[in-house]
Amino acid sequence: MNPIVAVSIGFVVALVGTILAYIYIIPEKKRESLPKFFQFVADVFNFKQLLLESILKALYVFNTISVIAIGFFMLFSGTSSYSFYSHSYGFKSLAGYGLLLMIFGPIVIRLTYEALMMFVILVKNTMDINKKLNTCHKEPAVQPAETAQPVAEVYEPHYVFCTQCGTKYDEKQGGCPNQCEKNAKN
């Protein structure tokens, strides 16, 4: 098959798969009705879980064990050489390098992976904080009222000043408390 045809077919399959995933797998409202495997796929596509953390842990263990194993086998290895001028063979042991690799290799690997994991843990903690904040700030469900109570009208006073004495009073409650209007009529 021509490589251009293979790339074109792969691109079309990826495009169709993406459209189907966005319709049937990725929406949150459809997650619960999916089988377990597709729920896992939906969580991966929605970044509910960070796969990078698991991958980094596995790589850390692999690299640490490999550095120790390589250093151990270097203890018993070396390189042989032939000197053209002296017509003699020589052997150079790699035991010192193996010992250094076994001691400092795991330390360097640990520091490197701790630096990488700091960013992953930072993102993970931020996601946890966002989840907690979203659950705290959701509006409580409105409880239906058992018996509807009529709402009392709010009384708002309408203050005016007496034209004769200047006293402030509520016009809805009556006239001037100093009885200025009655005194003026008499």
Coordinates of C-alpha atoms in Angstrom, one line a residue:
M1 CA 0.0 0.0 0.0
N2 CA 1.2 3.4 -0.8
P3 CA 2.3 5.4 2.3
I4 CA 0.2 8.4 1.2
V5 CA -2.9 6.2 1.0
A6 CA -2.2 4.7 4.4
V7 CA -1.8 8.1 6.0
S8 CA -5.0 9.3 4.3
I9 CA -7.0 6.3 5.4
G10 CA -5.6 6.6 9.0
F11 CA -6.5 10.3 9.0
V12 CA -10.1 9.6 7.9
V13 CA -10.5 6.8 10.5
A14 CA -9.2 9.2 13.2
L15 CA -11.6 11.9 12.2
V16 CA -14.6 9.6 12.2
G17 CA -13.4 8.1 15.6
T18 CA -13.1 11.6 17.0
I19 CA -16.6 12.6 15.9
L20 CA -18.1 9.3 17.3
A21 CA -16.2 9.8 20.6
Y22 CA -17.5 13.3 21.0
I23 CA -21.1 12.1 20.4
Y24 CA -21.2 8.9 22.3
I25 CA -18.3 8.7 24.9
I26 CA -17.1 12.2 26.0
P27 CA -20.4 13.9 27.1
E28 CA -20.8 13.7 30.9
K29 CA -24.5 13.0 30.8
K30 CA -23.8 9.7 28.8
R31 CA -21.1 8.4 31.0
E32 CA -23.3 6.5 33.5
S33 CA -25.0 4.5 30.7
L34 CA -21.7 3.3 29.2
P35 CA -20.1 0.0 29.9
K36 CA -17.2 0.0 32.4
F37 CA -14.5 0.0 29.6
F38 CA -16.1 3.0 27.9
Q39 CA -16.5 4.8 31.2
F40 CA -12.7 4.4 31.7
V41 CA -12.2 5.7 28.1
A42 CA -14.5 8.7 28.9
D43 CA -12.5 9.4 32.1
V44 CA -9.2 9.3 30.0
F45 CA -10.7 11.6 27.3
N46 CA -12.0 14.0 29.9
F47 CA -8.8 14.0 31.9
K48 CA -10.4 12.8 35.1
Q49 CA -7.3 10.7 35.8
L50 CA -3.8 11.7 35.1
L51 CA -2.0 8.9 33.3
L52 CA 1.3 10.7 33.4
E53 CA 1.6 10.0 37.2
S54 CA 1.4 6.3 36.7
I55 CA 3.7 6.3 33.7
L56 CA 6.3 8.4 35.6
K57 CA 6.2 6.0 38.6
A58 CA 6.7 3.0 36.3
L59 CA 9.5 4.7 34.5
Y60 CA 11.1 5.6 37.8
V61 CA 11.1 2.1 39.1
F62 CA 12.4 0.7 35.7
N63 CA 15.2 3.3 35.5
T64 CA 16.3 2.8 39.1
I65 CA 16.4 -1.0 38.8
S66 CA 18.2 -0.8 35.4
V67 CA 20.9 1.6 36.8
I68 CA 21.5 -0.7 39.8
A69 CA 21.7 -3.8 37.6
I70 CA 23.9 -2.2 35.0
G71 CA 26.2 -0.9 37.8
F72 CA 26.3 -4.4 39.3
F73 CA 27.3 -6.1 36.1
M74 CA 29.9 -3.3 35.4
L75 CA 31.6 -4.4 38.6
F76 CA 32.7 -7.6 36.8
S77 CA 33.4 -6.2 33.4
G78 CA 36.1 -4.3 31.7
T79 CA 37.7 -3.6 28.4
S80 CA 40.7 -5.2 26.9
S81 CA 43.1 -3.4 24.7
Y82 CA 46.1 -4.1 22.6
S83 CA 49.0 -1.8 22.5
F84 CA 50.6 -1.7 19.0
Y85 CA 53.8 -0.2 20.2
S86 CA 54.5 -2.6 23.1
H87 CA 52.8 -5.5 21.5
S88 CA 50.9 -6.3 24.7
Y89 CA 47.4 -6.8 25.8
G90 CA 45.8 -4.9 28.7
F91 CA 42.6 -5.1 30.7
K92 CA 40.9 -2.1 32.2
S93 CA 38.2 -2.9 34.9
L94 CA 35.0 -0.9 35.0
A95 CA 34.3 -1.8 38.6
G96 CA 34.9 1.8 39.8
Y97 CA 32.4 3.1 37.2
G98 CA 29.9 0.4 38.2
L99 CA 30.2 1.3 41.8
L100 CA 29.7 5.0 41.1
L101 CA 26.7 4.2 38.9
M102 CA 25.1 2.1 41.6
I103 CA 25.6 4.8 44.2
F104 CA 24.8 8.0 42.3
G105 CA 22.5 6.7 39.6
P106 CA 19.5 6.1 41.8
I107 CA 20.0 9.5 43.6
V108 CA 20.1 11.4 40.3
I109 CA 17.1 9.5 39.0
R110 CA 15.2 10.2 42.2
L111 CA 15.8 13.9 42.0
T112 CA 14.8 14.1 38.4
Y113 CA 11.6 12.2 38.9
E114 CA 10.8 14.2 42.0
A115 CA 11.1 17.4 40.0
L116 CA 8.7 16.0 37.4
M117 CA 6.3 14.7 39.9
M118 CA 6.0 18.1 41.6
F119 CA 4.3 19.4 38.6
V120 CA 2.0 16.4 38.3
I121 CA 1.1 16.6 42.1
L122 CA 0.5 20.4 41.7
V123 CA -2.0 19.8 38.9
K124 CA -3.6 17.0 40.8
N125 CA -4.1 19.0 44.0
T126 CA -5.5 21.9 41.9
M127 CA -8.0 19.6 40.4
D128 CA -9.0 18.3 43.8
I129 CA -9.4 21.9 45.1
N130 CA -11.6 22.7 42.1
K131 CA -13.8 19.7 42.8
K132 CA -14.2 20.7 46.4
L133 CA -15.0 24.3 45.6
N134 CA -17.6 23.2 43.0
T135 CA -19.3 21.0 45.5
C136 CA -19.3 23.8 48.2
H137 CA -20.7 26.5 46.0
K138 CA -23.5 24.6 44.4
E139 CA -26.9 26.2 45.1
P140 CA -28.9 24.2 47.6
A141 CA -32.0 22.6 46.2
V142 CA -35.1 24.7 46.7
Q143 CA -37.4 23.0 49.2
P144 CA -41.1 23.3 48.3
A145 CA -43.0 25.2 50.9
E146 CA -45.4 23.1 52.9
T147 CA -48.0 25.7 53.3
A148 CA -47.9 28.9 51.3
Q149 CA -47.8 31.9 53.6
P150 CA -49.0 35.2 52.2
V151 CA -46.3 37.7 51.8
A152 CA -46.8 40.7 54.1
E153 CA -46.5 44.0 52.4
V154 CA -43.4 45.9 53.4
Y155 CA -44.3 49.2 54.9
E156 CA -42.2 52.1 53.6
P157 CA -42.7 55.4 55.4
H158 CA -43.1 58.6 53.4
Y159 CA -41.4 61.4 55.4
V160 CA -42.2 65.0 54.9
F161 CA -41.5 68.2 56.9
C162 CA -44.1 70.3 58.6
T163 CA -44.5 73.7 56.8
Q164 CA -45.0 75.6 60.0
C165 CA -42.6 74.0 62.6
G166 CA -40.2 72.0 60.3
T167 CA -40.7 68.7 62.2
K168 CA -40.1 65.6 60.1
Y169 CA -43.0 63.2 60.2
D170 CA -44.5 60.2 58.4
E171 CA -47.3 61.5 56.1
K172 CA -49.0 58.0 56.1
Q173 CA -49.3 58.1 59.8
G174 CA -51.1 61.4 59.9
G175 CA -50.2 65.0 60.2
C176 CA -47.5 66.9 62.2
P177 CA -47.0 65.4 65.7
N178 CA -47.0 69.0 67.1
Q179 CA -50.6 69.5 65.9
C180 CA -49.5 72.6 63.9
E181 CA -52.3 72.2 61.3
K182 CA -55.0 72.1 63.9
N183 CA -53.6 75.1 65.7
A184 CA -53.4 77.0 62.5
K185 CA -57.2 76.4 61.8
N186 CA -58.2 77.7 65.3

